[in-house]
Short mmCIF file of N, CA and C in Angstrom, two decimals:
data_model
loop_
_atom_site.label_atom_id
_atom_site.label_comp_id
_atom_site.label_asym_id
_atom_site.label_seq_id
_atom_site.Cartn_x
_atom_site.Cartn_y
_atom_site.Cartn_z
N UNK A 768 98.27 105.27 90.42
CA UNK A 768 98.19 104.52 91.67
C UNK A 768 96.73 104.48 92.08
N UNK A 769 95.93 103.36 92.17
CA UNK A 769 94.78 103.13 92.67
C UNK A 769 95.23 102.16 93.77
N UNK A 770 93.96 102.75 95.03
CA UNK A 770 93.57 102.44 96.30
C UNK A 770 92.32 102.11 97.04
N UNK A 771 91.85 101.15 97.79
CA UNK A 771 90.84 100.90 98.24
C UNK A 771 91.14 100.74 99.86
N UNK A 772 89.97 100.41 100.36
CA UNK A 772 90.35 99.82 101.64
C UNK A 772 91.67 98.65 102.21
N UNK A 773 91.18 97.55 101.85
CA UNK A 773 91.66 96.39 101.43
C UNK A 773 92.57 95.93 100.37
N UNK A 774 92.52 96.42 99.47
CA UNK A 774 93.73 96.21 98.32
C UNK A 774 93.09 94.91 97.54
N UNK A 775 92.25 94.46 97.31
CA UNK A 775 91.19 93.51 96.74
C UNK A 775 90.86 94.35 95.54
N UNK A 776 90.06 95.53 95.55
CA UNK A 776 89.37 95.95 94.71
C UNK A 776 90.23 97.09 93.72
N UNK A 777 91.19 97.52 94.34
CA UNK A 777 92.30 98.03 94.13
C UNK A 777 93.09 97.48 92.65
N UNK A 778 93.55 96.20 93.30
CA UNK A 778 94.60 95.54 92.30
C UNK A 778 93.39 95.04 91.14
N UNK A 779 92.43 94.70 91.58
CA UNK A 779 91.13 94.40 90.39
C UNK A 779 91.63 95.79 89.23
N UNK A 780 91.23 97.00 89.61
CA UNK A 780 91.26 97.78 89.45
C UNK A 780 92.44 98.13 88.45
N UNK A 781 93.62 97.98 89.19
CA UNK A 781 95.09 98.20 88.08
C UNK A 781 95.26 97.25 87.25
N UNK A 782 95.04 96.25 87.25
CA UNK A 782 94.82 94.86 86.27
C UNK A 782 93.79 95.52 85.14
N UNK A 783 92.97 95.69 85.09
CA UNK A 783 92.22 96.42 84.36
C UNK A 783 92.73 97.35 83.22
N UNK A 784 93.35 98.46 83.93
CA UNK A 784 93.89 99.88 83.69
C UNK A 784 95.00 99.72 82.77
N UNK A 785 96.06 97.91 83.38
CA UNK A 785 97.20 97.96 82.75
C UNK A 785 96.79 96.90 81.48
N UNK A 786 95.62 96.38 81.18
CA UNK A 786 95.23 95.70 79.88
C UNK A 786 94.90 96.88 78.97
N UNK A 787 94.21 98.10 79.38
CA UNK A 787 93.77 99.06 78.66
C UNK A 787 95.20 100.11 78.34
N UNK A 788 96.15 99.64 79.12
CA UNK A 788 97.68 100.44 78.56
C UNK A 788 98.01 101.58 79.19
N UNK A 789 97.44 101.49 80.84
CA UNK A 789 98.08 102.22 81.36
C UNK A 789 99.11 101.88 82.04
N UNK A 790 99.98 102.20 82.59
CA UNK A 790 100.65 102.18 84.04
C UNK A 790 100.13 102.25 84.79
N UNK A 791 99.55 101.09 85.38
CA UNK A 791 98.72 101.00 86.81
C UNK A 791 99.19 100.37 87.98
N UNK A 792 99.16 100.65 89.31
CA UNK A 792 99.82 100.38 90.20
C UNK A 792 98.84 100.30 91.77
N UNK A 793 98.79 98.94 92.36
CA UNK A 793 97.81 98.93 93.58
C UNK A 793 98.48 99.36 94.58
N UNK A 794 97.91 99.96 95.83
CA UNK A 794 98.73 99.98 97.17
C UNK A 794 98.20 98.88 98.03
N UNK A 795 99.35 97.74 98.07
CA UNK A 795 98.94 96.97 98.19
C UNK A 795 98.77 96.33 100.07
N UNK A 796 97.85 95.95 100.47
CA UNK A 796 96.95 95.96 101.44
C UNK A 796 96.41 97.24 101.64
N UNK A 797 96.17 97.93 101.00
CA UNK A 797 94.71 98.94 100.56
C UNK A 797 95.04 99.57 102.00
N UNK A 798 94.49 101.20 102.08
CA UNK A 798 94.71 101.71 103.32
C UNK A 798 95.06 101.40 104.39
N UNK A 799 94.13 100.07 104.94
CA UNK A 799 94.10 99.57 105.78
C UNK A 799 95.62 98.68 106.07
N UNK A 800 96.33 98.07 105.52
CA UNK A 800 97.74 97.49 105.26
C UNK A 800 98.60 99.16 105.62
N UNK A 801 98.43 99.75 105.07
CA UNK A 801 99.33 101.16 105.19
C UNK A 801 99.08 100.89 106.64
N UNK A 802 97.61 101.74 107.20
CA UNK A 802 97.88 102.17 108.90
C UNK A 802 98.40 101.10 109.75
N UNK A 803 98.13 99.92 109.12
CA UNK A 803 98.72 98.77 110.17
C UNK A 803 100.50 99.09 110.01
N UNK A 804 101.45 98.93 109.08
CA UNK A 804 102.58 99.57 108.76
C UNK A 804 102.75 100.50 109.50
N UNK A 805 102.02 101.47 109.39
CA UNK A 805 102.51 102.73 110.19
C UNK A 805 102.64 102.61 111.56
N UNK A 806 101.48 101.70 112.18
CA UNK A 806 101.51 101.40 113.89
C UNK A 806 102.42 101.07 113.99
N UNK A 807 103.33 99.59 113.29
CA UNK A 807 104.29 98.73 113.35
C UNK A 807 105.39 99.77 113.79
N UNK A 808 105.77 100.56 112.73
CA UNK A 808 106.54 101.58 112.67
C UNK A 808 106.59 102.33 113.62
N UNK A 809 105.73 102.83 114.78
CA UNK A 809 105.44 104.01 115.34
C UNK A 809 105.44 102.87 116.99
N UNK A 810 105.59 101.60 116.99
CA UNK A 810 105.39 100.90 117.94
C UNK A 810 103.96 101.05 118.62
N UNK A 811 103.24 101.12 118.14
CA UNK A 811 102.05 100.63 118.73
C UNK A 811 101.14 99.40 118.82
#
């Protein structure tokens, strides 16, 4: 699982990883997508 801010550089990133034969996986909207989720979640 690779992560960035944004999820831009991220999924660059697992695209990469999964041509070279890994199992690669973005979180996708990068940290920033998570804490927004979590507010949603938490009602804020």
């Amino acid at each position: 699982i690779v992560y960035c801010n944004t999820g831009e550089r991220s999924s660059a990133a697992a695209f990469i990883l999964t041509r070279m034969g890994f199992d690669a996986y973005a979180l996708q909207g990068g940290l920033f997508g998570m804490l927004r989720q979590q507010e949603k979640q938490q009602g804020a």
